[in-house]
XYZ file of C-alpha atoms in Angstrom:
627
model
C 9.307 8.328 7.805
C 7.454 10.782 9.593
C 5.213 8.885 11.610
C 2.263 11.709 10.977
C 2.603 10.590 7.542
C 0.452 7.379 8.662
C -2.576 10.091 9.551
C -1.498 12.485 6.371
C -0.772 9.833 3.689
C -2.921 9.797 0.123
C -4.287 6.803 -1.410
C -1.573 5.315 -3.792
C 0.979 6.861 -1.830
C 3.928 4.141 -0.665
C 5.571 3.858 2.825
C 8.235 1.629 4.201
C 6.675 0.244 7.135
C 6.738 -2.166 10.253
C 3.947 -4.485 10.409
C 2.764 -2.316 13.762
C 3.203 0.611 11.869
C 0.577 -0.767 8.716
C -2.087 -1.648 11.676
C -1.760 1.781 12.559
C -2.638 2.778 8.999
C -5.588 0.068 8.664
C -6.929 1.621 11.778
C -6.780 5.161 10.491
C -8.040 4.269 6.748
C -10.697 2.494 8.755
C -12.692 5.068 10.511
C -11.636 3.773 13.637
C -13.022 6.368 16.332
C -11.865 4.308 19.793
C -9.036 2.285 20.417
C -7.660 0.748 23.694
C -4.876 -1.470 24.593
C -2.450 -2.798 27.682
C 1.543 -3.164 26.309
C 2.748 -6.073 25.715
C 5.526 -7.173 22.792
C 5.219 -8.145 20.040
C 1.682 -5.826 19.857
C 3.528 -2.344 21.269
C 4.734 -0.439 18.967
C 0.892 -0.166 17.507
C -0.377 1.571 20.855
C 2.968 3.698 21.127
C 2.047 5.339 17.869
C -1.674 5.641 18.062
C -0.852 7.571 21.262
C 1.448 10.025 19.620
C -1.331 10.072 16.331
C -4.764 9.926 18.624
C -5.922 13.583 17.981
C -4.274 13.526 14.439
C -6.224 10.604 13.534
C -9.701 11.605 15.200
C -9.586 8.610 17.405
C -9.737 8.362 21.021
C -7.066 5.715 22.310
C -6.277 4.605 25.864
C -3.741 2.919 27.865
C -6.176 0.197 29.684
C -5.215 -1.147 32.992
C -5.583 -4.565 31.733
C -6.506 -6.075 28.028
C -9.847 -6.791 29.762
C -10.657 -3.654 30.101
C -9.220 -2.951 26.915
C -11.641 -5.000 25.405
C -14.622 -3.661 27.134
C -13.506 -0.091 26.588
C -13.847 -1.345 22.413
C -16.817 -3.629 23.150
C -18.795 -0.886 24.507
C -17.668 1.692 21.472
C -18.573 -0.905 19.195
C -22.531 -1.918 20.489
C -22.442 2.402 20.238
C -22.283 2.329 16.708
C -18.632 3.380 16.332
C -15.760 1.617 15.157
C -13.495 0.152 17.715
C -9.935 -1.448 17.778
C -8.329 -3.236 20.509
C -4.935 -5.473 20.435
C -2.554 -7.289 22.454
C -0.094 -9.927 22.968
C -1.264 -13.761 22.875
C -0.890 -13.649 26.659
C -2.693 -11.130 26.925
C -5.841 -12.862 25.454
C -6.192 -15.049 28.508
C -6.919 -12.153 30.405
C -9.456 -10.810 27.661
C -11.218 -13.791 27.518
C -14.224 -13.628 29.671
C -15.361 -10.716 27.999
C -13.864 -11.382 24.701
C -16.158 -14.500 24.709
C -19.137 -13.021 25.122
C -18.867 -10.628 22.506
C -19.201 -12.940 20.467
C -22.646 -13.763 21.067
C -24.004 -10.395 21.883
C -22.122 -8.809 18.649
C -21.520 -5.211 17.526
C -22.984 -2.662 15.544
C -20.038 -0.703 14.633
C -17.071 -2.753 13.627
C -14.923 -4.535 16.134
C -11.782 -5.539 15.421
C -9.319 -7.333 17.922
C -5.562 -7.480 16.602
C -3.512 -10.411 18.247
C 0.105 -10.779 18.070
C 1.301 -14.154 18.516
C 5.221 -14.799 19.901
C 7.016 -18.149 18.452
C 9.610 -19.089 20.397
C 8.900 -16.924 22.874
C 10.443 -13.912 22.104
C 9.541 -12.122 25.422
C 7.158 -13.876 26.351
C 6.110 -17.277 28.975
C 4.226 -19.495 26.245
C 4.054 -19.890 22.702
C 0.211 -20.011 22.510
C -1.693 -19.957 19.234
C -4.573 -17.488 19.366
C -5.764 -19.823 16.517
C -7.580 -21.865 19.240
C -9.199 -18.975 20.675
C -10.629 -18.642 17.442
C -12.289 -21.600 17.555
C -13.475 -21.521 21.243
C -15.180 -18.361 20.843
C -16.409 -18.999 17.200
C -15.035 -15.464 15.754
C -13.453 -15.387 12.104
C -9.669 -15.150 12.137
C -7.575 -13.192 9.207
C -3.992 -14.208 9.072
C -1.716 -11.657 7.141
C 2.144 -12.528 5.825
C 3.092 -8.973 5.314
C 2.907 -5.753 6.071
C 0.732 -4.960 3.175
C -1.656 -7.547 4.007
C -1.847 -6.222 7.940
C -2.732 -3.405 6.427
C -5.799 -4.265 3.951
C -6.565 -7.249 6.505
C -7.038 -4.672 9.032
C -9.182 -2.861 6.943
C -11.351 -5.735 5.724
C -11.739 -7.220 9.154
C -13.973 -3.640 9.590
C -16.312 -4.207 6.936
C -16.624 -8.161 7.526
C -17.154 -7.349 11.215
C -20.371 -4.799 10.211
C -21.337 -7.113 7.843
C -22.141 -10.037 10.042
C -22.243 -7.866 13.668
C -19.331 -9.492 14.961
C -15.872 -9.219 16.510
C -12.812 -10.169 13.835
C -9.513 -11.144 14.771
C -6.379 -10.564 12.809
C -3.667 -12.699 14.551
C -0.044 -11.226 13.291
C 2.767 -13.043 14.771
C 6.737 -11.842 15.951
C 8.092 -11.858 12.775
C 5.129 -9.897 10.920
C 4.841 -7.317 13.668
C 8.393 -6.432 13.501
C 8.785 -6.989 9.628
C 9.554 -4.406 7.090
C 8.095 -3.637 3.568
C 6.071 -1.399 1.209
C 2.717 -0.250 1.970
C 0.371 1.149 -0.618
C -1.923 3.596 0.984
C -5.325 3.662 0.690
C -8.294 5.977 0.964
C -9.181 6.812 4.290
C -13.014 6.548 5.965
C -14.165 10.016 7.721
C -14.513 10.123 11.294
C -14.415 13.436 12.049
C -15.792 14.740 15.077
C -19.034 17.494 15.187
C -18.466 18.158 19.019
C -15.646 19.036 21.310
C -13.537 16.153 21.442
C -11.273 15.228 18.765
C -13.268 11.956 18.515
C -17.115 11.151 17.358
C -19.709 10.132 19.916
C -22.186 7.418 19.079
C -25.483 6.199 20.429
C -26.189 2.765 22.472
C -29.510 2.000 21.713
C -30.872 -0.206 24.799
C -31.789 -4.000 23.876
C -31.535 -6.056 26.552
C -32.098 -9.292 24.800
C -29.074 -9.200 22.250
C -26.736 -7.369 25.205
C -27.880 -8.939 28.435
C -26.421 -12.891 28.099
C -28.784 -14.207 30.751
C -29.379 -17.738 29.920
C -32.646 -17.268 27.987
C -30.950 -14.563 25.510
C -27.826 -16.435 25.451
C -29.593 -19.743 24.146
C -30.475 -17.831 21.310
C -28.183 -15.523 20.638
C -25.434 -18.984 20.425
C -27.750 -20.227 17.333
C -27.363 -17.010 15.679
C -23.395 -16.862 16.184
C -23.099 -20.361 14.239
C -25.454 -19.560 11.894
C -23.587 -16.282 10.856
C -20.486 -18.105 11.031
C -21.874 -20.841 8.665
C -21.960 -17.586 6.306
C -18.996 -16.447 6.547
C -17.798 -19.804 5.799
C -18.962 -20.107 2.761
C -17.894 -16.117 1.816
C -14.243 -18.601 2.921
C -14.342 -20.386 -0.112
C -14.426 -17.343 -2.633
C -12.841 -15.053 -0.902
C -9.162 -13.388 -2.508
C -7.515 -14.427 0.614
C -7.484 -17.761 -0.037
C -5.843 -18.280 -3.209
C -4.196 -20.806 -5.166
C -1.116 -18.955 -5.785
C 0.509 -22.351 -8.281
C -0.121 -25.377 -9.791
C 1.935 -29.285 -9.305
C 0.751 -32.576 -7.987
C 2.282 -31.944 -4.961
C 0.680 -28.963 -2.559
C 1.392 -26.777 0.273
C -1.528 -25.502 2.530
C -0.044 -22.762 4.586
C -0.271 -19.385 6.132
C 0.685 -16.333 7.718
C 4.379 -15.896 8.414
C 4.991 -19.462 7.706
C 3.893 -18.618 3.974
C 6.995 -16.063 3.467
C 8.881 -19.348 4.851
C 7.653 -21.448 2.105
C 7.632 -19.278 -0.672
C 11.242 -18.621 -0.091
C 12.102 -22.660 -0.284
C 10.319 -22.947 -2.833
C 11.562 -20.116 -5.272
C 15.108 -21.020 -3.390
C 15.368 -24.846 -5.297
C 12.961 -24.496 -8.068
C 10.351 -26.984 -6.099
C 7.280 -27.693 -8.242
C 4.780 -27.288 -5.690
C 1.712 -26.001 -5.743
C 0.524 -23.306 -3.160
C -2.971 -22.622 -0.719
C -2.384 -19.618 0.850
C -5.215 -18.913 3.830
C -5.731 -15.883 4.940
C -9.264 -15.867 6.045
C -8.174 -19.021 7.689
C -11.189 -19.047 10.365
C -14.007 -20.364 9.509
C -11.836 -23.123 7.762
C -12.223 -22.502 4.576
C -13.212 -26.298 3.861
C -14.616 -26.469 0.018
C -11.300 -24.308 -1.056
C -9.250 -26.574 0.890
C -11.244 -30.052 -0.921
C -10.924 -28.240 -4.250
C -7.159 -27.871 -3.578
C -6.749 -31.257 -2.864
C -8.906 -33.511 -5.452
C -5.794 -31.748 -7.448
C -2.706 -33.123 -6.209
C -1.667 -36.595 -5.127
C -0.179 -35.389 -1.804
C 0.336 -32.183 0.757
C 2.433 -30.648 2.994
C 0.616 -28.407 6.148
C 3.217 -25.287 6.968
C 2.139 -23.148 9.808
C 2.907 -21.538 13.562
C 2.303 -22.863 15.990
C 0.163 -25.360 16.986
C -1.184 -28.333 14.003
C -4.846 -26.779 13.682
C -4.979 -26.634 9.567
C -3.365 -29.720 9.229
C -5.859 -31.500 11.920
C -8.891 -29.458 9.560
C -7.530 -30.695 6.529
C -7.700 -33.968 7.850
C -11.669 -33.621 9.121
C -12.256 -32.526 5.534
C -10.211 -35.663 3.986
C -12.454 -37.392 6.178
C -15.858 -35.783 5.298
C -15.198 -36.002 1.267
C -13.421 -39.275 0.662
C -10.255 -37.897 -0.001
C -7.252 -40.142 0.596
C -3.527 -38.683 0.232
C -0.087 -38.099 2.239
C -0.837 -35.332 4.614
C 3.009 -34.395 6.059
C 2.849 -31.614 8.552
C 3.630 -31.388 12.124
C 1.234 -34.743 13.223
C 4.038 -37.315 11.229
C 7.379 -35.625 12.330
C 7.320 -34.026 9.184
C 7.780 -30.590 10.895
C 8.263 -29.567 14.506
C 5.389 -29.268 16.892
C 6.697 -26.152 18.104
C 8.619 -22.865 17.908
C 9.364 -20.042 14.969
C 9.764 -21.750 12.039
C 12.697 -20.231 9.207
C 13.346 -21.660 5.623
C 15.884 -24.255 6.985
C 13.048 -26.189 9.036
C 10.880 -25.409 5.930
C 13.039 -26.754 3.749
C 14.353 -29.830 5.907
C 10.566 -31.086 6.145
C 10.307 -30.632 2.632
C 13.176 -32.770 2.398
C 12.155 -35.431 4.401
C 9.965 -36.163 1.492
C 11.101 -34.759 -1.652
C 14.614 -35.176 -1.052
C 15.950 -32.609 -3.615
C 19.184 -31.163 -1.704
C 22.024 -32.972 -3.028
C 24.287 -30.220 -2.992
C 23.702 -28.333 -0.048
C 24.163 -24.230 -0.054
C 24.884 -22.320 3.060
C 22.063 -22.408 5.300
C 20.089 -19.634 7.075
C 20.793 -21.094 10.136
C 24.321 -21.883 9.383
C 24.854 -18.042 8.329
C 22.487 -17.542 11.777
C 24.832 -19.258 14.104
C 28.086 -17.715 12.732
C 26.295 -14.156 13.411
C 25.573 -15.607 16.937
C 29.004 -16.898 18.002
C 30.769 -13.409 16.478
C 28.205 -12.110 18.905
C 29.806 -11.755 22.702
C 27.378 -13.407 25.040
C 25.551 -11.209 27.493
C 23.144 -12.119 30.059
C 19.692 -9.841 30.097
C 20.767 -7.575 33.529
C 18.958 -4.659 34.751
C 20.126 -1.347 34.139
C 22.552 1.013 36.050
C 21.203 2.406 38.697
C 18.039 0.240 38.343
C 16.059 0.960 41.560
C 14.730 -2.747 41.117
C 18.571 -3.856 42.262
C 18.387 -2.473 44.936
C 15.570 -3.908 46.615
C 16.786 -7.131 45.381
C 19.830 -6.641 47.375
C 18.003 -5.652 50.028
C 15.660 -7.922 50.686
C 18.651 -10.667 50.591
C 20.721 -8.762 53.156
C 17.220 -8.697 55.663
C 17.191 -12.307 55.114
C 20.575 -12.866 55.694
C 20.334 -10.754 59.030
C 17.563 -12.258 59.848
C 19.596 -15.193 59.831
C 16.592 -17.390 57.960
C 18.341 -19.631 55.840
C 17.750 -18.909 51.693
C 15.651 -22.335 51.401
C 12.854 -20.988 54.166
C 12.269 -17.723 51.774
C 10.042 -18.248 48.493
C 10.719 -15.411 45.837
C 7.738 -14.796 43.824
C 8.084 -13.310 41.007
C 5.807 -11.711 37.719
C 6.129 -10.180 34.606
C 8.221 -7.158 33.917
C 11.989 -5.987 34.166
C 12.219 -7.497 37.840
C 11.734 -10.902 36.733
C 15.477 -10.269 35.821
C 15.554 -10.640 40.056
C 16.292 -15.179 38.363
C 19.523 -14.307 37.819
C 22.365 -14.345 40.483
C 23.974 -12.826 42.548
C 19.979 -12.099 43.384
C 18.216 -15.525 43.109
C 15.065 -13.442 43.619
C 12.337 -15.399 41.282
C 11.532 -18.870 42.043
C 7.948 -18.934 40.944
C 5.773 -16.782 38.432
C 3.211 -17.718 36.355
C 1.399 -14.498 34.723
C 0.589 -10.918 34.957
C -0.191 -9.931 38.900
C 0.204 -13.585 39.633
C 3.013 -12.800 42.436
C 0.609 -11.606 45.196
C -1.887 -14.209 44.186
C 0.919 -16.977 44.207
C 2.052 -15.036 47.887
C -1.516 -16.371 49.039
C -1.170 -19.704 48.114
C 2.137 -20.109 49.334
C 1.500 -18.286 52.600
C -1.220 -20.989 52.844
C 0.247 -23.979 51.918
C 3.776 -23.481 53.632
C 5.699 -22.363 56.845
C 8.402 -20.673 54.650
C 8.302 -16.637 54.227
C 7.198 -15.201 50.905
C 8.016 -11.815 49.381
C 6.139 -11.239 46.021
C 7.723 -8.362 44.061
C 5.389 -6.934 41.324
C 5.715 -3.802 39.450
C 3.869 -0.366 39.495
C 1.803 -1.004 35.866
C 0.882 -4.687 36.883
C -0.017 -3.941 39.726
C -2.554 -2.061 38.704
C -3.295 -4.705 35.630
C -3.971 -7.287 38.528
C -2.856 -7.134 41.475
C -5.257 -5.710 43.549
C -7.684 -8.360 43.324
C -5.153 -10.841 44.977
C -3.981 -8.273 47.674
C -7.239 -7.516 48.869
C -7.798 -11.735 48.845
C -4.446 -11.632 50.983
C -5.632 -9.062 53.344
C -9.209 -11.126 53.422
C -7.731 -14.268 54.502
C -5.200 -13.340 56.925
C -2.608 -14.033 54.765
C 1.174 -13.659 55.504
C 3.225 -12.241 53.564
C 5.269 -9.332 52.176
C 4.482 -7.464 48.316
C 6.904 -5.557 46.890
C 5.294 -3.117 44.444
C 8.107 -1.180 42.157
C 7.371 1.997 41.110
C 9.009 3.348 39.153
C 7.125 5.657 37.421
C 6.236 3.664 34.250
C 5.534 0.654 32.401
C 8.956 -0.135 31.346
C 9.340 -3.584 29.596
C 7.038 -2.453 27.024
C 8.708 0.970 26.190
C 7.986 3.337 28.945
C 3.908 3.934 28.587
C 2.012 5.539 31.123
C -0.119 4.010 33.636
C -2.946 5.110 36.297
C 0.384 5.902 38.956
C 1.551 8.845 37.075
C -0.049 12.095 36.210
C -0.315 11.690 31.998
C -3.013 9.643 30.226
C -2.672 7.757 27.310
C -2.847 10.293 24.865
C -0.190 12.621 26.982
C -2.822 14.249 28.786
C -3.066 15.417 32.202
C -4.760 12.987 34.132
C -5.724 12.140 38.182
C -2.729 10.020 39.700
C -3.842 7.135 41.457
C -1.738 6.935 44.661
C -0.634 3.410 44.798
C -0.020 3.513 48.710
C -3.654 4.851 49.537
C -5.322 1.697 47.285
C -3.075 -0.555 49.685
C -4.348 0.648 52.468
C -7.478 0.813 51.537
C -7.478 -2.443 51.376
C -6.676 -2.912 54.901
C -3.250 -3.511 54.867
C -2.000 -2.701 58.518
C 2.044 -2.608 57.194
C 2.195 -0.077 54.350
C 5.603 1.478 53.880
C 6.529 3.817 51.006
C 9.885 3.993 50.477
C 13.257 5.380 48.466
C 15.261 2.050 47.471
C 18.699 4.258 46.702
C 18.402 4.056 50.809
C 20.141 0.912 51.393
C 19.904 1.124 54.874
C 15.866 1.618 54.930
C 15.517 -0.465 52.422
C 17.009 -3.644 54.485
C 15.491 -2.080 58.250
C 12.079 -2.412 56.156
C 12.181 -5.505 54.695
C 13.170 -6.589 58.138
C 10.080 -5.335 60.061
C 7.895 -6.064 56.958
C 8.846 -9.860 57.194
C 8.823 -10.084 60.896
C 5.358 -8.492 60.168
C 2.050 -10.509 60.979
C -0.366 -10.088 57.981
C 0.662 -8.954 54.198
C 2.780 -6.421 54.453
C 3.353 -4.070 51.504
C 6.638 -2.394 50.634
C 6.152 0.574 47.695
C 9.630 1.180 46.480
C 9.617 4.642 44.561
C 12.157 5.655 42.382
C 11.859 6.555 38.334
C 12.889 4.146 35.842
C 16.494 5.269 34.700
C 15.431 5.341 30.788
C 12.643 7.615 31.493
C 12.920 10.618 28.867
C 14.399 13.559 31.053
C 16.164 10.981 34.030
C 19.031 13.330 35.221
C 21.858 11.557 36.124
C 24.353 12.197 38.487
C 28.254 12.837 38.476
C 29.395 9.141 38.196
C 31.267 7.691 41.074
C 34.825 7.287 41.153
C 37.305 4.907 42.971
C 39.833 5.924 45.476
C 41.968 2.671 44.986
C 44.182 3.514 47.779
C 41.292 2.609 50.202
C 39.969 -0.403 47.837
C 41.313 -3.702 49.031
C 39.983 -5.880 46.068
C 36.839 -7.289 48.284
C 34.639 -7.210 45.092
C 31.455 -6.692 46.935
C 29.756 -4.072 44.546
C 30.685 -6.615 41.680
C 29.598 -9.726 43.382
C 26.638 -8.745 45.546
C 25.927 -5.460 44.177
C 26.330 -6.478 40.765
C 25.765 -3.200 38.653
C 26.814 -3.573 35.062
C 28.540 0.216 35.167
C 31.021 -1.745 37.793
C 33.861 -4.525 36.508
C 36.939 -5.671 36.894
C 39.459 -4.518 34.657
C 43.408 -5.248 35.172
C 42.565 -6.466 38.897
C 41.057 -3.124 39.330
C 37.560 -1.985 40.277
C 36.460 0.087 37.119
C 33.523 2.396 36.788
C 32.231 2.952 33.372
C 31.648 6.413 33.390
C 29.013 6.372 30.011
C 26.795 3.839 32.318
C 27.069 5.099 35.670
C 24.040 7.130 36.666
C 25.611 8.243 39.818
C 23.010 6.590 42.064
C 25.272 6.575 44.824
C 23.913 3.057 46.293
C 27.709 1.504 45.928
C 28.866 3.994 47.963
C 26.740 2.521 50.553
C 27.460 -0.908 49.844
C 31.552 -0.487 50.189
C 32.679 -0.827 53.427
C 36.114 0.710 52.879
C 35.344 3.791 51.812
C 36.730 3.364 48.902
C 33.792 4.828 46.419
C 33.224 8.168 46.094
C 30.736 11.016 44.588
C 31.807 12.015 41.131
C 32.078 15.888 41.020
């Protein structure tokens, strides 16, 4: 499909679509005239196309520096009058959440709606966290969808329900619906053309300090009128069409979102008379459909991802109406408290009770783990000709000359290619914890122990958030060194811009923001800009960096080798007269365009990007430039 079609597309017309690529369509049907977001999988592929579509689709969209300023950037649209969309990874909520909290109780007047995409069994990702229970803390309705259709209309209806009541609405999508396939039946699409210059309306904030300004006095009241329009919406719960009783039985199944596909396939799979709940306005808790469910059936099972919140709801409303009957869900070992579920774990917990599989079929996961073992393993490894190597190998080889033994340096790490820096023959992450966290962790170590510290964090995070912690660094007399990687994108996520290069978020020009001038700015007194394909400069500066008294940043520039346009170099070639089998560029070096093949050094001439840094590294001679 032609992803303009998305913009383009009539009502009634069908698409087969990713679950990203149906938000996209929900936002554009919508009206949606600002949208912002930082990358972060499973949610990327939605701001990847709304960059490409932004001027198609009348919208303005923006590459935030972080997801909270992503979700001021929609906040602020939203109290304007204007429709707003924001989205991110589970993660990425944590860093939302001061502001994403208040929004709750100072509302919207356009809608608002904030798209999070959850990651069972971690995926890429450092937790499994259930945006479910941010839900709850903030007091903002939650949609759940279990296909792409439903991301799509949920989308849609999470507009409207957020004007309705002036509030914020969450659609939480998961792994497996944001990277799911099916059909998508268009529909009509709200105007939001522009009447001035840009390709996106303008709207109006009209001043009113007591619903926008949360000091205390305006907060008190402004919590009573978040519960009481959430006590509405609650009882919109129990008629609404996304709760439905899909079957009848004595024996029920509350579920929802992905976990619902799960079920439905068990079900259909043995012929299991069991009746169904699907949820899909599943915050507020849709409690008088859920007690209606119940008084018919003598006993339920509670499917869902991740975390046991229905099932511990269902049990408050068991409570509240008198109703007594088996509850089996992830509470009574009845499913597992954690991970992506598939129909196997489905089914098993079904079993546990119902005990219907005498004859037992191939299993997903059997038919899973055959795939996997015809699979050859293969570490995760940074590219060839990944500048991030080098510095890597370069900051060992200063510590080794330094002669400070390994256990006296700590490695911190953060999120982004170079946390491959864990695996050997690096050994280059032995602490992370989130986003920007390395320079922040660089503190506390510096602090609490006698052993040098070199943070590496990359170009996008650090400006996501790390210069709150460097400047802390620089503040408290800190010592320590920061790597910051540049290299010319944010590359985990799929190679979006950020404020270091010269092209916004909707591939305009825009100002670069010089990362070396914010670091000294700061008042580092050791700033050092260098080219990490220098082996030699690399290791003299992470020598006189670490020998340095203070924080000392090291800017390693060099693009990204999947950038669009990279231009590659001749790859090398061996001279195996003059190679005498030391196996240095494989063992310390450890490019994956290098092996050993027939007790030969081999260069892999498809992979190879000529960087030239094994040349350096041989000590023979033995490597050469490739003509």
């Amino acid at each position: 499909m032609n992803l303009k079609e998305l913009v383009t597309g009539e009502p009634g017309e069908k698409q087969f679509l990713l679950g990203n690529e149906a938000a996209v369509r929900g936002v554009i049907e919508a009206g949606v005239s600002v949208a912002a977001h930082y990358p972060g999988t499973p949610s990327s592929e939605i701001g990847n196309i709304l960059s490409f579509l932004a001027k198609d689709a009348n919208l303005y969209f923006e590459f935030s520096t972080n997801e909270k300023v992503a979700m001021e950037v929609a906040a602020t649209a939203a109290v304007s009058g204007l429709r707003s969309f924001t989205f991110m990874k589970h993660v990425g909520l944590n860093v939302a959440s001061d502001s994403f909290m208040t929004t709750a109780y100072s509302g919207v007047k356009g809608g608002m709606v904030i798209l999070v995409a959850d990651d069972p069994s971690m995926f890429s990702s450092q937790n499994e966290q259930d945006t479910r229970n941010y839900a709850r803390l903030a007091n903002l309705p939650l949609l759940e969808p279990s296909n792409c259709q439903e991301v799509k209309d949920m989308v849609c209806y999470g507009f409207d329900l957020s004007e309705q009541f002036s509030l914020p609405v969450i659609v939480r999508t998961t792994t497996r619906i944001s990277h799911m396939r099916g059909i998508v039946e268009f529909g009509e699409k709200l105007d939001n053309s522009s009447k001035g210059e840009e390709h996106w309306k303008k709207g109006n904030f009209v001043k009113n300090p007591k619903q926008y300004v949360p000091v205390p006095v305006n907060s008190i009241r402004m919590h009573v009128e978040l519960c009481d329009k959430m006590g509405k919406i609650k009882e919109i719960s129990t008629s609404s069409n996304l709760n439905e009783i899909k079957s009848t039985g004595k024996k029920g199944v509350i579920t929802s979102g992905s976990a619902y596909n799960y079920v439905s396939d068990v079900i259909k799979a043995h012929d299991l008379d069991l009746a169904i709940l699907k949820l899909g306005l599943t915050y507020p808790f849709p409690s008088d459909k859920v007690s209606e469910f119940l008084n018919e059936i003598d006993e339920v099972f509670v499917v869902e991802e991740v975390d046991s919140i229905m099932e511990k709801e269902i049990l408050t409303v068991m409570g509240q109406k008198g109703i007594i009957l088996p509850v089996h869900g992830k509470l009574d070992g009845t499913f597992p408290e954690y991970h992506e579920f598939n129909p196997d774990i489905v089914k098993n917990g079904f079993n546990k009770v119902l005990n219907f599989t005498e004859i037992e079929e191939v299993s997903y996961s059997e038919n899973l783990n055959k795939l996997i073992e015809s699979i050859p393993n293969r570490a995760p490894v940074l590219c060839s000709g990944c500048p991030h190597r080098f510095m890597f190998y370069g900051a060992n080889k200063a510590v080794e000359e330094l002669n400070i033994p390994i256990e006296d340096v700590v490695f911190a790490s953060d999120i982004g290619c170079y946390t491959l820096g864990i695996n050997p023959p690096y050994n280059a992450a032995d602490y992370l914890l989130s986003m920007g966290s390395s320079i922040g962790d660089g503190c506390g170590f510096s602090k609490a122990t006698n052993q040098k510290v070199i943070s590496f964090i990359g170009d996008s995070t650090f400006f996501h958030s790390g210069l709150s912690p460097l400047i802390n660094g620089v503040h408290n007399k800190d010592d320590f060194v920061v790597t910051i990687l540049d290299n010319r994108i944010t590359a985990m996520t799929g190679g979006q811009p950020n404020p270091g290069i010269p092209v916004d978020g909707m591939g305009d020009e825009a100002p670069e923001v010089s990362i070396r001038k914010l670091a000294v700015a700061t008042g580092c007194s050791f700033v050092r800009v260098i080219n990490p394909l220098n082996i030699e400069q690399v290791i003299k500066t992470y020598k006189e960096a670490i020998e340095h008294d203070g924080v000392a940043v090291i800017i390693s520039k060099s693009p990204c080798t999947l950038i669009k346009g990279f231009n590659k170099k001749p790859p090398v070639i061996i001279e195996e007269s003059k190679c005498n089998k030391c196996n240095k560029c494989v063992n310390e070096l450890a490019c994956p365009a290098i092996s050993i093949k027939d007790n030969k050094i081999n260069i892999n001439k498809a992979m190879c990007t000529g960087c030239s840094v094994c040349i350096q590294v041989c000590q023979y001679d033995a490597i050469k430039p490739g003509e």
